[in-house]
């Protein structure tokens, strides 16, 4: 099995930050390390996207304290995530739904991972070693979720993606991760260049009406998906590609 995917959830090393993915046909839970996946593009059925994102927020916030983990949530419809409006892990205590809020937070986020990049480089430490060396002022993990960017129509798509994803290479290994979800992704869109450059990890959920272009990279794997399946795809630093079809987890547990 490729190193970016593991089913061993209980006995993982402390320098891992794990994302639950799905289950094999044998019922084994598959997880992946955010630090290997880096930024993630998710596409497919709208209801499944929303259920999965809420599952991620619930799962991670139950495992990490608000000092260890923060979420930035951008959305076209605040009501989708209304159950998290009082979550202590929420960055600045709010869900961003207006374009000024989203773009302002994008700039703040860029400053965060740029400063972290410089800080870690100057200290010659990775994220985990740095936090181990600090009694106070530890760096929290940050997961920035933008859902559903294709429905944020008050600003041209390419301007939005430029602000959200541009210079995302600074975020590598800093404990800052971008997740962008879309129910209406087209490979011919202006944003393709940004996604190809920064989002080497993709998750595609079954969708009854398959769009002309998939969220996946050079793959038709999602065309054979069933209603209870997803496909995970990752291209690592050596350009090796992993594709795995999984069963969707029961998000209600």
Short mmCIF file of the C-alpha atoms (twelve columns), coordinates in Angstrom:
data_MODEL
# 
_entry.id   MODEL 
# 
loop_
_atom_site.group_PDB 
_atom_site.id 
_atom_site.type_symbol 
_atom_site.label_atom_id 
_atom_site.label_alt_id 
_atom_site.label_comp_id 
_atom_site.label_asym_id 
_atom_site.label_seq_id 
_atom_site.Cartn_x 
_atom_site.Cartn_y 
_atom_site.Cartn_z 
_atom_site.pdbx_PDB_model_num 
ATOM 1   C CA . UNK A 1   0.000   0.000  0.000   1 
ATOM 2   C CA . UNK A 2   1.259   3.491  -0.789  1 
ATOM 3   C CA . UNK A 3   2.804   5.362  2.150   1 
ATOM 4   C CA . UNK A 4   0.317   8.246  1.909   1 
ATOM 5   C CA . UNK A 5   -2.551  5.942  2.928   1 
ATOM 6   C CA . UNK A 6   -2.816  3.907  6.101   1 
ATOM 7   C CA . UNK A 7   -5.503  1.990  7.960   1 
ATOM 8   C CA . UNK A 8   -3.608  1.977  11.265  1 
ATOM 9   C CA . UNK A 9   -5.415  4.785  13.054  1 
ATOM 10  C CA . UNK A 10  -4.698  3.852  16.680  1 
ATOM 11  C CA . UNK A 11  -0.945  3.260  16.490  1 
ATOM 12  C CA . UNK A 12  0.227   6.212  14.431  1 
ATOM 13  C CA . UNK A 13  3.313   8.295  15.145  1 
ATOM 14  C CA . UNK A 14  2.899   11.546 17.018  1 
ATOM 15  C CA . UNK A 15  4.211   13.589 14.064  1 
ATOM 16  C CA . UNK A 16  1.171   12.791 11.939  1 
ATOM 17  C CA . UNK A 17  -2.008  14.781 11.354  1 
ATOM 18  C CA . UNK A 18  -4.552  12.334 10.013  1 
ATOM 19  C CA . UNK A 19  -7.481  12.781 7.650   1 
ATOM 20  C CA . UNK A 20  -10.121 9.991  7.598   1 
ATOM 21  C CA . UNK A 21  -10.903 8.992  4.001   1 
ATOM 22  C CA . UNK A 22  -13.140 5.954  3.719   1 
ATOM 23  C CA . UNK A 23  -13.211 2.183  4.064   1 
ATOM 24  C CA . UNK A 24  -11.892 -0.667 1.958   1 
ATOM 25  C CA . UNK A 25  -14.287 -3.427 0.893   1 
ATOM 26  C CA . UNK A 26  -12.923 -5.377 3.860   1 
ATOM 27  C CA . UNK A 27  -14.037 -2.615 6.224   1 
ATOM 28  C CA . UNK A 28  -10.580 -1.217 7.065   1 
ATOM 29  C CA . UNK A 29  -10.531 2.502  7.781   1 
ATOM 30  C CA . UNK A 30  -8.191  4.406  5.465   1 
ATOM 31  C CA . UNK A 31  -6.527  7.594  6.687   1 
ATOM 32  C CA . UNK A 32  -3.867  9.872  5.223   1 
ATOM 33  C CA . UNK A 33  -1.407  12.358 6.685   1 
ATOM 34  C CA . UNK A 34  -2.212  15.992 5.923   1 
ATOM 35  C CA . UNK A 35  1.515   16.739 5.796   1 
ATOM 36  C CA . UNK A 36  1.915   14.324 2.877   1 
ATOM 37  C CA . UNK A 37  -1.314  15.318 1.129   1 
ATOM 38  C CA . UNK A 38  -0.802  19.073 1.655   1 
ATOM 39  C CA . UNK A 39  -3.725  20.865 -0.056  1 
ATOM 40  C CA . UNK A 40  -6.860  18.993 -1.103  1 
ATOM 41  C CA . UNK A 41  -9.467  19.515 -3.843  1 
ATOM 42  C CA . UNK A 42  -12.768 17.696 -3.317  1 
ATOM 43  C CA . UNK A 43  -15.483 17.351 -5.952  1 
ATOM 44  C CA . UNK A 44  -18.731 15.550 -6.675  1 
ATOM 45  C CA . UNK A 45  -22.174 15.262 -5.159  1 
ATOM 46  C CA . UNK A 46  -23.072 18.378 -3.167  1 
ATOM 47  C CA . UNK A 47  -24.744 16.559 -0.262  1 
ATOM 48  C CA . UNK A 48  -21.827 14.143 0.106   1 
ATOM 49  C CA . UNK A 49  -19.344 17.026 0.026   1 
ATOM 50  C CA . UNK A 50  -21.153 18.838 2.817   1 
ATOM 51  C CA . UNK A 51  -21.538 15.686 4.918   1 
ATOM 52  C CA . UNK A 52  -17.845 14.874 4.539   1 
ATOM 53  C CA . UNK A 53  -16.665 18.372 5.430   1 
ATOM 54  C CA . UNK A 54  -18.850 18.437 8.526   1 
ATOM 55  C CA . UNK A 55  -17.557 14.986 9.450   1 
ATOM 56  C CA . UNK A 56  -13.959 16.235 9.174   1 
ATOM 57  C CA . UNK A 57  -14.691 19.232 11.401  1 
ATOM 58  C CA . UNK A 58  -16.435 17.073 14.011  1 
ATOM 59  C CA . UNK A 59  -13.770 14.365 13.952  1 
ATOM 60  C CA . UNK A 60  -10.753 16.648 14.214  1 
ATOM 61  C CA . UNK A 61  -12.263 19.043 16.762  1 
ATOM 62  C CA . UNK A 62  -13.058 16.072 19.023  1 
ATOM 63  C CA . UNK A 63  -9.429  14.913 18.831  1 
ATOM 64  C CA . UNK A 64  -7.604  18.249 19.173  1 
ATOM 65  C CA . UNK A 65  -8.131  21.179 21.526  1 
ATOM 66  C CA . UNK A 66  -8.793  24.678 20.221  1 
ATOM 67  C CA . UNK A 67  -5.191  25.562 21.157  1 
ATOM 68  C CA . UNK A 68  -3.929  22.721 18.944  1 
ATOM 69  C CA . UNK A 69  -6.246  23.150 15.963  1 
ATOM 70  C CA . UNK A 70  -8.147  25.977 14.267  1 
ATOM 71  C CA . UNK A 71  -10.598 25.932 11.366  1 
ATOM 72  C CA . UNK A 72  -11.152 28.690 8.829   1 
ATOM 73  C CA . UNK A 73  -14.484 28.087 7.111   1 
ATOM 74  C CA . UNK A 74  -15.472 29.946 3.934   1 
ATOM 75  C CA . UNK A 75  -18.848 29.215 2.381   1 
ATOM 76  C CA . UNK A 76  -21.481 30.694 0.073   1 
ATOM 77  C CA . UNK A 77  -24.156 29.695 2.617   1 
ATOM 78  C CA . UNK A 78  -23.427 30.092 6.323   1 
ATOM 79  C CA . UNK A 79  -26.400 27.908 7.293   1 
ATOM 80  C CA . UNK A 80  -24.582 24.807 5.970   1 
ATOM 81  C CA . UNK A 81  -22.145 25.000 8.884   1 
ATOM 82  C CA . UNK A 82  -24.395 26.692 11.432  1 
ATOM 83  C CA . UNK A 83  -23.838 23.865 13.943  1 
ATOM 84  C CA . UNK A 84  -20.203 25.013 14.231  1 
ATOM 85  C CA . UNK A 85  -20.811 28.733 14.824  1 
ATOM 86  C CA . UNK A 86  -19.948 28.354 18.525  1 
ATOM 87  C CA . UNK A 87  -17.087 25.923 18.006  1 
ATOM 88  C CA . UNK A 88  -14.050 27.154 19.991  1 
ATOM 89  C CA . UNK A 89  -11.776 25.925 17.182  1 
ATOM 90  C CA . UNK A 90  -13.239 28.478 14.762  1 
ATOM 91  C CA . UNK A 91  -10.659 31.073 13.683  1 
ATOM 92  C CA . UNK A 92  -11.715 34.521 14.925  1 
ATOM 93  C CA . UNK A 93  -14.964 32.940 16.102  1 
ATOM 94  C CA . UNK A 94  -16.874 33.253 12.845  1 
ATOM 95  C CA . UNK A 95  -17.801 31.528 9.596   1 
ATOM 96  C CA . UNK A 96  -16.993 33.610 6.518   1 
ATOM 97  C CA . UNK A 97  -19.742 33.931 3.925   1 
ATOM 98  C CA . UNK A 98  -19.311 37.386 2.389   1 
ATOM 99  C CA . UNK A 99  -16.640 38.051 -0.190  1 
ATOM 100 C CA . UNK A 100 -14.871 40.780 1.877   1 
ATOM 101 C CA . UNK A 101 -14.646 38.340 4.808   1 
ATOM 102 C CA . UNK A 102 -13.322 35.516 2.627   1 
ATOM 103 C CA . UNK A 103 -10.715 37.637 0.865   1 
ATOM 104 C CA . UNK A 104 -9.594  39.304 4.101   1 
ATOM 105 C CA . UNK A 105 -9.084  35.918 5.728   1 
ATOM 106 C CA . UNK A 106 -7.249  34.677 2.638   1 
ATOM 107 C CA . UNK A 107 -4.750  37.497 3.052   1 
ATOM 108 C CA . UNK A 108 -4.442  36.805 6.785   1 
ATOM 109 C CA . UNK A 109 -3.889  33.134 6.082   1 
ATOM 110 C CA . UNK A 110 -1.191  33.904 3.545   1 
ATOM 111 C CA . UNK A 111 0.621   36.042 6.123   1 
ATOM 112 C CA . UNK A 112 0.332   33.207 8.676   1 
ATOM 113 C CA . UNK A 113 1.918   30.536 6.534   1 
ATOM 114 C CA . UNK A 114 4.487   32.911 5.054   1 
ATOM 115 C CA . UNK A 115 5.609   33.921 8.573   1 
ATOM 116 C CA . UNK A 116 5.595   30.290 9.701   1 
ATOM 117 C CA . UNK A 117 7.643   29.294 6.679   1 
ATOM 118 C CA . UNK A 118 10.284  31.892 7.596   1 
ATOM 119 C CA . UNK A 119 10.154  31.045 11.313  1 
ATOM 120 C CA . UNK A 120 10.664  27.307 10.798  1 
ATOM 121 C CA . UNK A 121 13.396  27.885 8.227   1 
ATOM 122 C CA . UNK A 122 15.243  30.234 10.601  1 
ATOM 123 C CA . UNK A 123 14.973  27.771 13.515  1 
ATOM 124 C CA . UNK A 124 15.946  24.831 11.254  1 
ATOM 125 C CA . UNK A 125 13.056  22.784 12.636  1 
ATOM 126 C CA . UNK A 126 9.964   21.160 11.218  1 
ATOM 127 C CA . UNK A 127 6.482   21.932 12.595  1 
ATOM 128 C CA . UNK A 128 6.489   19.189 15.234  1 
ATOM 129 C CA . UNK A 129 10.055  19.756 16.426  1 
ATOM 130 C CA . UNK A 130 9.331   23.454 16.800  1 
ATOM 131 C CA . UNK A 131 6.240   22.801 18.943  1 
ATOM 132 C CA . UNK A 132 8.162   20.285 21.054  1 
ATOM 133 C CA . UNK A 133 10.749  22.967 21.796  1 
ATOM 134 C CA . UNK A 134 8.143   25.477 22.980  1 
ATOM 135 C CA . UNK A 135 6.493   25.349 26.396  1 
ATOM 136 C CA . UNK A 136 4.150   28.145 25.323  1 
ATOM 137 C CA . UNK A 137 3.304   29.853 22.036  1 
ATOM 138 C CA . UNK A 138 2.963   26.615 20.119  1 
ATOM 139 C CA . UNK A 139 1.765   26.772 16.503  1 
ATOM 140 C CA . UNK A 140 -1.767  25.403 16.080  1 
ATOM 141 C CA . UNK A 141 -2.680  23.257 13.105  1 
ATOM 142 C CA . UNK A 142 -4.892  25.244 10.732  1 
ATOM 143 C CA . UNK A 143 -7.374  23.726 8.266   1 
ATOM 144 C CA . UNK A 144 -8.913  26.265 5.887   1 
ATOM 145 C CA . UNK A 145 -12.055 24.950 4.188   1 
ATOM 146 C CA . UNK A 146 -13.647 26.767 1.231   1 
ATOM 147 C CA . UNK A 147 -17.017 25.333 0.213   1 
ATOM 148 C CA . UNK A 148 -18.422 25.500 -2.538  1 
ATOM 149 C CA . UNK A 149 -16.125 27.948 -4.360  1 
ATOM 150 C CA . UNK A 150 -17.969 27.562 -7.693  1 
ATOM 151 C CA . UNK A 151 -21.092 29.049 -6.096  1 
ATOM 152 C CA . UNK A 152 -19.301 32.163 -4.821  1 
ATOM 153 C CA . UNK A 153 -20.432 34.284 -7.754  1 
ATOM 154 C CA . UNK A 154 -19.940 37.804 -6.429  1 
ATOM 155 C CA . UNK A 155 -16.340 37.808 -7.606  1 
ATOM 156 C CA . UNK A 156 -14.771 36.304 -10.701 1 
ATOM 157 C CA . UNK A 157 -13.590 32.784 -10.042 1 
ATOM 158 C CA . UNK A 158 -9.944  33.349 -10.928 1 
ATOM 159 C CA . UNK A 159 -9.635  36.306 -8.534  1 
ATOM 160 C CA . UNK A 160 -11.017 34.188 -5.715  1 
ATOM 161 C CA . UNK A 161 -8.678  31.273 -6.404  1 
ATOM 162 C CA . UNK A 162 -5.721  33.645 -6.750  1 
ATOM 163 C CA . UNK A 163 -6.411  34.961 -3.265  1 
ATOM 164 C CA . UNK A 164 -7.090  31.557 -1.724  1 
ATOM 165 C CA . UNK A 165 -4.389  29.443 -3.342  1 
ATOM 166 C CA . UNK A 166 -1.718  31.756 -4.733  1 
ATOM 167 C CA . UNK A 167 1.695   31.254 -3.132  1 
ATOM 168 C CA . UNK A 168 0.359   28.178 -1.336  1 
ATOM 169 C CA . UNK A 169 3.817   26.616 -1.585  1 
ATOM 170 C CA . UNK A 170 4.710   28.712 1.482   1 
ATOM 171 C CA . UNK A 171 2.226   26.638 3.484   1 
ATOM 172 C CA . UNK A 172 4.069   23.356 2.911   1 
ATOM 173 C CA . UNK A 173 5.126   21.749 6.192   1 
ATOM 174 C CA . UNK A 174 3.915   24.739 8.238   1 
ATOM 175 C CA . UNK A 175 0.809   23.048 9.660   1 
ATOM 176 C CA . UNK A 176 -1.529  25.071 7.412   1 
ATOM 177 C CA . UNK A 177 -3.737  23.134 4.987   1 
ATOM 178 C CA . UNK A 178 -6.196  24.265 2.326   1 
ATOM 179 C CA . UNK A 179 -9.291  22.259 1.394   1 
ATOM 180 C CA . UNK A 180 -11.352 23.540 -1.528  1 
ATOM 181 C CA . UNK A 181 -14.575 21.777 -2.435  1 
ATOM 182 C CA . UNK A 182 -16.671 22.183 -5.544  1 
ATOM 183 C CA . UNK A 183 -19.776 20.514 -6.933  1 
ATOM 184 C CA . UNK A 184 -19.196 22.144 -10.317 1 
ATOM 185 C CA . UNK A 185 -15.541 21.747 -11.262 1 
ATOM 186 C CA . UNK A 186 -14.440 22.069 -14.884 1 
ATOM 187 C CA . UNK A 187 -10.865 21.406 -15.975 1 
ATOM 188 C CA . UNK A 188 -11.202 24.140 -18.596 1 
ATOM 189 C CA . UNK A 189 -11.694 26.793 -15.925 1 
ATOM 190 C CA . UNK A 190 -9.106  29.481 -15.255 1 
ATOM 191 C CA . UNK A 191 -8.472  27.957 -11.840 1 
ATOM 192 C CA . UNK A 192 -7.069  24.749 -13.367 1 
ATOM 193 C CA . UNK A 193 -3.510  26.148 -13.312 1 
ATOM 194 C CA . UNK A 194 -3.726  26.844 -9.585  1 
ATOM 195 C CA . UNK A 195 -5.219  23.458 -8.807  1 
ATOM 196 C CA . UNK A 196 -2.623  21.636 -10.892 1 
ATOM 197 C CA . UNK A 197 0.196   23.568 -9.199  1 
ATOM 198 C CA . UNK A 198 -0.888  23.282 -5.570  1 
ATOM 199 C CA . UNK A 199 -3.536  20.572 -5.175  1 
ATOM 200 C CA . UNK A 200 -1.917  17.217 -5.895  1 
ATOM 201 C CA . UNK A 201 -4.482  15.432 -3.743  1 
ATOM 202 C CA . UNK A 202 -8.052  14.932 -4.934  1 
ATOM 203 C CA . UNK A 203 -11.144 13.270 -3.514  1 
ATOM 204 C CA . UNK A 204 -14.113 12.672 -5.825  1 
ATOM 205 C CA . UNK A 205 -17.530 11.533 -4.640  1 
ATOM 206 C CA . UNK A 206 -20.083 9.774  -6.770  1 
ATOM 207 C CA . UNK A 207 -22.259 12.178 -8.727  1 
ATOM 208 C CA . UNK A 208 -25.376 11.149 -10.668 1 
ATOM 209 C CA . UNK A 209 -24.698 13.605 -13.460 1 
ATOM 210 C CA . UNK A 210 -21.001 13.412 -14.306 1 
ATOM 211 C CA . UNK A 211 -19.615 16.739 -15.579 1 
ATOM 212 C CA . UNK A 212 -17.497 16.903 -18.708 1 
ATOM 213 C CA . UNK A 213 -14.361 17.226 -16.606 1 
ATOM 214 C CA . UNK A 214 -13.526 15.385 -13.418 1 
ATOM 215 C CA . UNK A 215 -11.936 16.799 -10.312 1 
ATOM 216 C CA . UNK A 216 -9.312  14.072 -10.709 1 
ATOM 217 C CA . UNK A 217 -6.009  14.462 -12.521 1 
ATOM 218 C CA . UNK A 218 -5.752  12.517 -15.783 1 
ATOM 219 C CA . UNK A 219 -8.066  9.810  -14.485 1 
ATOM 220 C CA . UNK A 220 -11.458 8.370  -15.356 1 
ATOM 221 C CA . UNK A 221 -11.661 6.444  -12.100 1 
ATOM 222 C CA . UNK A 222 -14.706 8.368  -10.870 1 
ATOM 223 C CA . UNK A 223 -16.816 7.302  -13.856 1 
ATOM 224 C CA . UNK A 224 -17.191 3.817  -12.368 1 
ATOM 225 C CA . UNK A 225 -18.132 4.989  -8.882  1 
ATOM 226 C CA . UNK A 226 -21.267 3.742  -7.176  1 
ATOM 227 C CA . UNK A 227 -23.468 5.854  -4.942  1 
ATOM 228 C CA . UNK A 228 -21.655 4.776  -1.764  1 
ATOM 229 C CA . UNK A 229 -18.124 5.215  -3.108  1 
ATOM 230 C CA . UNK A 230 -15.417 7.823  -3.411  1 
ATOM 231 C CA . UNK A 231 -12.065 7.818  -5.155  1 
ATOM 232 C CA . UNK A 232 -8.888  9.134  -3.533  1 
ATOM 233 C CA . UNK A 233 -5.995  10.289 -5.695  1 
ATOM 234 C CA . UNK A 234 -2.575  11.583 -4.678  1 
ATOM 235 C CA . UNK A 235 0.555   12.453 -6.626  1 
ATOM 236 C CA . UNK A 236 3.631   12.453 -4.401  1 
ATOM 237 C CA . UNK A 237 6.861   14.419 -4.674  1 
ATOM 238 C CA . UNK A 238 8.391   11.804 -6.977  1 
ATOM 239 C CA . UNK A 239 5.340   12.115 -9.288  1 
ATOM 240 C CA . UNK A 240 4.067   8.659  -8.371  1 
ATOM 241 C CA . UNK A 241 0.291   8.444  -8.466  1 
ATOM 242 C CA . UNK A 242 -1.946  6.603  -6.016  1 
ATOM 243 C CA . UNK A 243 -5.595  5.973  -6.862  1 
ATOM 244 C CA . UNK A 244 -7.887  4.077  -4.525  1 
ATOM 245 C CA . UNK A 245 -11.651 3.573  -4.522  1 
ATOM 246 C CA . UNK A 246 -13.198 3.460  -1.074  1 
ATOM 247 C CA . UNK A 247 -16.579 3.093  0.541   1 
ATOM 248 C CA . UNK A 248 -17.986 6.259  2.076   1 
ATOM 249 C CA . UNK A 249 -17.829 6.335  5.853   1 
ATOM 250 C CA . UNK A 250 -20.965 6.588  7.963   1 
ATOM 251 C CA . UNK A 251 -20.704 10.286 8.802   1 
ATOM 252 C CA . UNK A 252 -23.482 10.061 11.377  1 
ATOM 253 C CA . UNK A 253 -21.381 8.031  13.831  1 
# 
